[in-house]
GROMACS .gro file of C-alpha atoms in nm:
model
  206
    1UNK     CA    1  22.435  17.219   6.318
    2UNK     CA    2  22.800  17.161   6.232
    3UNK     CA    3  23.064  17.283   6.475
    4UNK     CA    4  23.362  17.501   6.394
    5UNK     CA    5  23.678  17.292   6.345
    6UNK     CA    6  24.006  17.419   6.487
    7UNK     CA    7  24.313  17.355   6.271
    8UNK     CA    8  24.584  17.262   6.522
    9UNK     CA    9  24.947  17.230   6.411
   10UNK     CA   10  25.258  17.113   6.599
   11UNK     CA   11  25.573  17.324   6.622
   12UNK     CA   12  25.908  17.183   6.727
   13UNK     CA   13  26.083  17.519   6.728
   14UNK     CA   14  26.010  17.890   6.688
   15UNK     CA   15  26.061  17.889   6.310
   16UNK     CA   16  25.809  17.606   6.275
   17UNK     CA   17  25.566  17.803   6.492
   18UNK     CA   18  25.589  18.107   6.263
   19UNK     CA   19  25.546  17.879   5.961
   20UNK     CA   20  25.230  17.728   6.108
   21UNK     CA   21  25.083  18.071   6.184
   22UNK     CA   22  25.167  18.199   5.835
   23UNK     CA   23  25.018  17.885   5.678
   24UNK     CA   24  24.682  17.954   5.842
   25UNK     CA   25  24.675  17.732   6.151
   26UNK     CA   26  24.414  17.833   6.408
   27UNK     CA   27  24.629  17.707   6.693
   28UNK     CA   28  24.974  17.564   6.758
   29UNK     CA   29  25.091  17.324   7.027
   30UNK     CA   30  25.448  17.334   7.146
   31UNK     CA   31  25.672  17.216   7.428
   32UNK     CA   32  25.896  17.410   7.658
   33UNK     CA   33  26.234  17.311   7.795
   34UNK     CA   34  26.079  17.156   8.107
   35UNK     CA   35  25.803  16.908   8.194
   36UNK     CA   36  25.756  16.795   7.834
   37UNK     CA   37  25.769  16.442   7.695
   38UNK     CA   38  25.989  16.548   7.402
   39UNK     CA   39  26.293  16.603   7.621
   40UNK     CA   40  26.546  16.574   7.338
   41UNK     CA   41  26.360  16.785   7.082
   42UNK     CA   42  26.452  17.141   6.983
   43UNK     CA   43  26.200  17.284   7.227
   44UNK     CA   44  26.112  17.644   7.313
   45UNK     CA   45  26.284  17.828   7.594
   46UNK     CA   46  26.086  18.065   7.817
   47UNK     CA   47  26.155  18.376   7.610
   48UNK     CA   48  26.054  18.204   7.286
   49UNK     CA   49  25.725  18.091   7.440
   50UNK     CA   50  25.653  18.447   7.554
   51UNK     CA   51  25.729  18.577   7.203
   52UNK     CA   52  25.507  18.306   7.052
   53UNK     CA   53  25.222  18.404   7.285
   54UNK     CA   54  25.254  18.767   7.178
   55UNK     CA   55  25.249  18.674   6.807
   56UNK     CA   56  24.959  18.431   6.848
   57UNK     CA   57  24.743  18.680   7.039
   58UNK     CA   58  24.823  18.952   6.785
   59UNK     CA   59  24.684  18.735   6.505
   60UNK     CA   60  24.395  18.595   6.711
   61UNK     CA   61  24.547  18.246   6.733
   62UNK     CA   62  24.586  18.001   7.020
   63UNK     CA   63  24.884  17.830   7.177
   64UNK     CA   64  24.871  17.501   7.365
   65UNK     CA   65  25.174  17.441   7.587
   66UNK     CA   66  25.237  17.072   7.654
   67UNK     CA   67  25.312  16.978   8.013
   68UNK     CA   68  25.279  16.605   7.965
   69UNK     CA   69  25.520  16.426   8.193
   70UNK     CA   70  25.433  16.253   8.517
   71UNK     CA   71  25.499  16.495   8.801
   72UNK     CA   72  25.631  16.394   9.138
   73UNK     CA   73  25.496  16.554   9.453
   74UNK     CA   74  25.807  16.773   9.513
   75UNK     CA   75  25.780  16.910   9.156
   76UNK     CA   76  25.430  17.059   9.193
   77UNK     CA   77  25.553  17.394   9.324
   78UNK     CA   78  25.825  17.398   9.059
   79UNK     CA   79  25.584  17.349   8.771
   80UNK     CA   80  25.367  17.633   8.902
   81UNK     CA   81  25.672  17.861   8.903
   82UNK     CA   82  25.754  17.744   8.550
   83UNK     CA   83  25.404  17.826   8.419
   84UNK     CA   84  25.368  18.155   8.606
   85UNK     CA   85  25.525  18.388   8.345
   86UNK     CA   86  25.316  18.231   8.069
   87UNK     CA   87  24.996  18.276   8.268
   88UNK     CA   88  25.088  18.641   8.326
   89UNK     CA   89  25.137  18.676   7.949
   90UNK     CA   90  24.785  18.548   7.880
   91UNK     CA   91  24.820  18.169   7.858
   92UNK     CA   92  24.505  18.017   8.007
   93UNK     CA   93  24.586  17.774   8.287
   94UNK     CA   94  24.258  17.608   8.375
   95UNK     CA   95  24.313  17.370   8.663
   96UNK     CA   96  24.138  17.038   8.690
   97UNK     CA   97  24.155  16.695   8.537
   98UNK     CA   98  24.025  16.527   8.225
   99UNK     CA   99  23.811  16.219   8.282
  100UNK     CA  100  23.678  15.993   8.007
  101UNK     CA  101  23.369  15.774   8.013
  102UNK     CA  102  23.340  15.433   7.845
  103UNK     CA  103  23.262  15.597   7.509
  104UNK     CA  104  23.582  15.804   7.518
  105UNK     CA  105  23.401  16.135   7.576
  106UNK     CA  106  23.584  16.361   7.818
  107UNK     CA  107  23.437  16.585   8.085
  108UNK     CA  108  23.489  16.882   7.852
  109UNK     CA  109  23.258  16.941   7.558
  110UNK     CA  110  23.403  16.845   7.221
  111UNK     CA  111  23.702  16.649   7.356
  112UNK     CA  112  23.745  16.275   7.307
  113UNK     CA  113  24.012  16.021   7.389
  114UNK     CA  114  24.082  15.656   7.331
  115UNK     CA  115  24.337  15.383   7.378
  116UNK     CA  116  24.574  15.340   7.672
  117UNK     CA  117  24.501  15.681   7.823
  118UNK     CA  118  24.139  15.569   7.879
  119UNK     CA  119  24.153  15.193   7.933
  120UNK     CA  120  24.510  15.141   8.044
  121UNK     CA  121  24.752  14.911   7.858
  122UNK     CA  122  24.566  14.690   7.612
  123UNK     CA  123  24.616  14.508   7.283
  124UNK     CA  124  24.675  14.683   6.951
  125UNK     CA  125  24.337  14.558   6.829
  126UNK     CA  126  24.161  14.721   7.124
  127UNK     CA  127  24.355  15.044   7.071
  128UNK     CA  128  24.248  15.054   6.704
  129UNK     CA  129  23.888  14.989   6.807
  130UNK     CA  130  23.904  15.270   7.064
  131UNK     CA  131  24.038  15.503   6.796
  132UNK     CA  132  23.741  15.421   6.573
  133UNK     CA  133  23.501  15.493   6.858
  134UNK     CA  134  23.668  15.829   6.917
  135UNK     CA  135  23.655  15.906   6.543
  136UNK     CA  136  23.283  15.823   6.534
  137UNK     CA  137  23.219  16.047   6.836
  138UNK     CA  138  23.408  16.337   6.679
  139UNK     CA  139  23.225  16.284   6.350
  140UNK     CA  140  22.891  16.298   6.532
  141UNK     CA  141  22.995  16.605   6.735
  142UNK     CA  142  23.086  16.791   6.416
  143UNK     CA  143  22.738  16.728   6.279
  144UNK     CA  144  22.816  16.447   6.036
  145UNK     CA  145  22.687  16.092   6.024
  146UNK     CA  146  22.953  15.910   5.822
  147UNK     CA  147  22.955  15.533   5.823
  148UNK     CA  148  23.298  15.425   5.945
  149UNK     CA  149  23.379  15.090   5.787
  150UNK     CA  150  23.679  14.859   5.774
  151UNK     CA  151  23.679  14.805   5.395
  152UNK     CA  152  23.897  14.495   5.434
  153UNK     CA  153  23.794  14.139   5.355
  154UNK     CA  154  23.918  13.921   5.640
  155UNK     CA  155  23.953  13.556   5.539
  156UNK     CA  156  23.801  13.288   5.755
  157UNK     CA  157  24.063  13.121   5.978
  158UNK     CA  158  24.163  12.762   5.916
  159UNK     CA  159  24.207  12.594   6.249
  160UNK     CA  160  24.370  12.275   6.119
  161UNK     CA  161  24.676  12.415   5.940
  162UNK     CA  162  24.870  12.552   6.235
  163UNK     CA  163  25.179  12.400   6.387
  164UNK     CA  164  25.196  12.479   6.759
  165UNK     CA  165  25.481  12.717   6.837
  166UNK     CA  166  25.576  12.951   7.115
  167UNK     CA  167  25.646  13.323   7.113
  168UNK     CA  168  25.981  13.439   6.981
  169UNK     CA  169  26.185  13.576   7.272
  170UNK     CA  170  26.403  13.863   7.158
  171UNK     CA  171  26.743  13.906   7.317
  172UNK     CA  172  26.843  14.241   7.465
  173UNK     CA  173  27.152  14.427   7.361
  174UNK     CA  174  27.425  14.478   7.616
  175UNK     CA  175  27.415  14.812   7.799
  176UNK     CA  176  27.746  14.923   7.647
  177UNK     CA  177  27.596  14.881   7.297
  178UNK     CA  178  27.295  15.103   7.360
  179UNK     CA  179  27.407  15.370   7.607
  180UNK     CA  180  27.505  15.622   7.337
  181UNK     CA  181  27.204  15.596   7.105
  182UNK     CA  182  26.825  15.577   7.094
  183UNK     CA  183  26.798  15.256   6.895
  184UNK     CA  184  26.586  14.966   7.016
  185UNK     CA  185  26.721  14.777   7.315
  186UNK     CA  186  26.623  14.439   7.168
  187UNK     CA  187  26.766  14.254   6.871
  188UNK     CA  188  26.528  14.231   6.575
  189UNK     CA  189  26.378  13.909   6.443
  190UNK     CA  190  26.526  13.710   6.162
  191UNK     CA  191  26.302  13.633   5.863
  192UNK     CA  192  26.242  13.285   6.002
  193UNK     CA  193  26.150  13.419   6.346
  194UNK     CA  194  25.920  13.683   6.198
  195UNK     CA  195  25.737  13.415   5.997
  196UNK     CA  196  25.707  13.198   6.308
  197UNK     CA  197  25.563  13.488   6.509
  198UNK     CA  198  25.318  13.575   6.231
  199UNK     CA  199  25.213  13.209   6.215
  200UNK     CA  200  25.089  13.228   6.573
  201UNK     CA  201  24.801  13.443   6.439
  202UNK     CA  202  24.516  13.269   6.257
  203UNK     CA  203  24.522  13.513   5.965
  204UNK     CA  204  24.850  13.707   5.953
  205UNK     CA  205  25.034  13.464   5.724
  206UNK     CA  206  24.760  13.416   5.466
   0.00000   0.00000   0.00000
């Protein structure tokens, strides 16, 4: 039997939240002005979150409040005080932890994860593979049995046409050049350096 799918939409501010509700989203996730990873976004203040909870409950919708930064021990009491008014307004605050097994299935039914949050830092290839495993698990959970394929013809590598070369080491910008912006801290590669880096792979430059 196929499961009910929840249409979850992000909202960066209160106007976007109302737009998501009016567009038919079943649930909206948003961040407050504390303990969220999007520290420089136009986040919700406490009063806006309380208003959003009232609107969501009126229309039978859900709100997910992101508290997704690493907390230090002295901050634990503070985060409880921060969440208290939302809990009193009806925001569920189930305590516990999410734990994933090797397949990416979490210890809550219908939830799956993959990539660094399960295995720790890994290669991009492993992250993509973990995403496919999670997609297959979700597909199965929803009652489908789609075949997830790559649909890309990968040429056979030629092991005798490579010139040995090292990794391109990117230089870092001086602190004075990056302190007032959010641009990358490293200089980008030149065309020649990018080609050299791609040539270290057996297939990337074919």
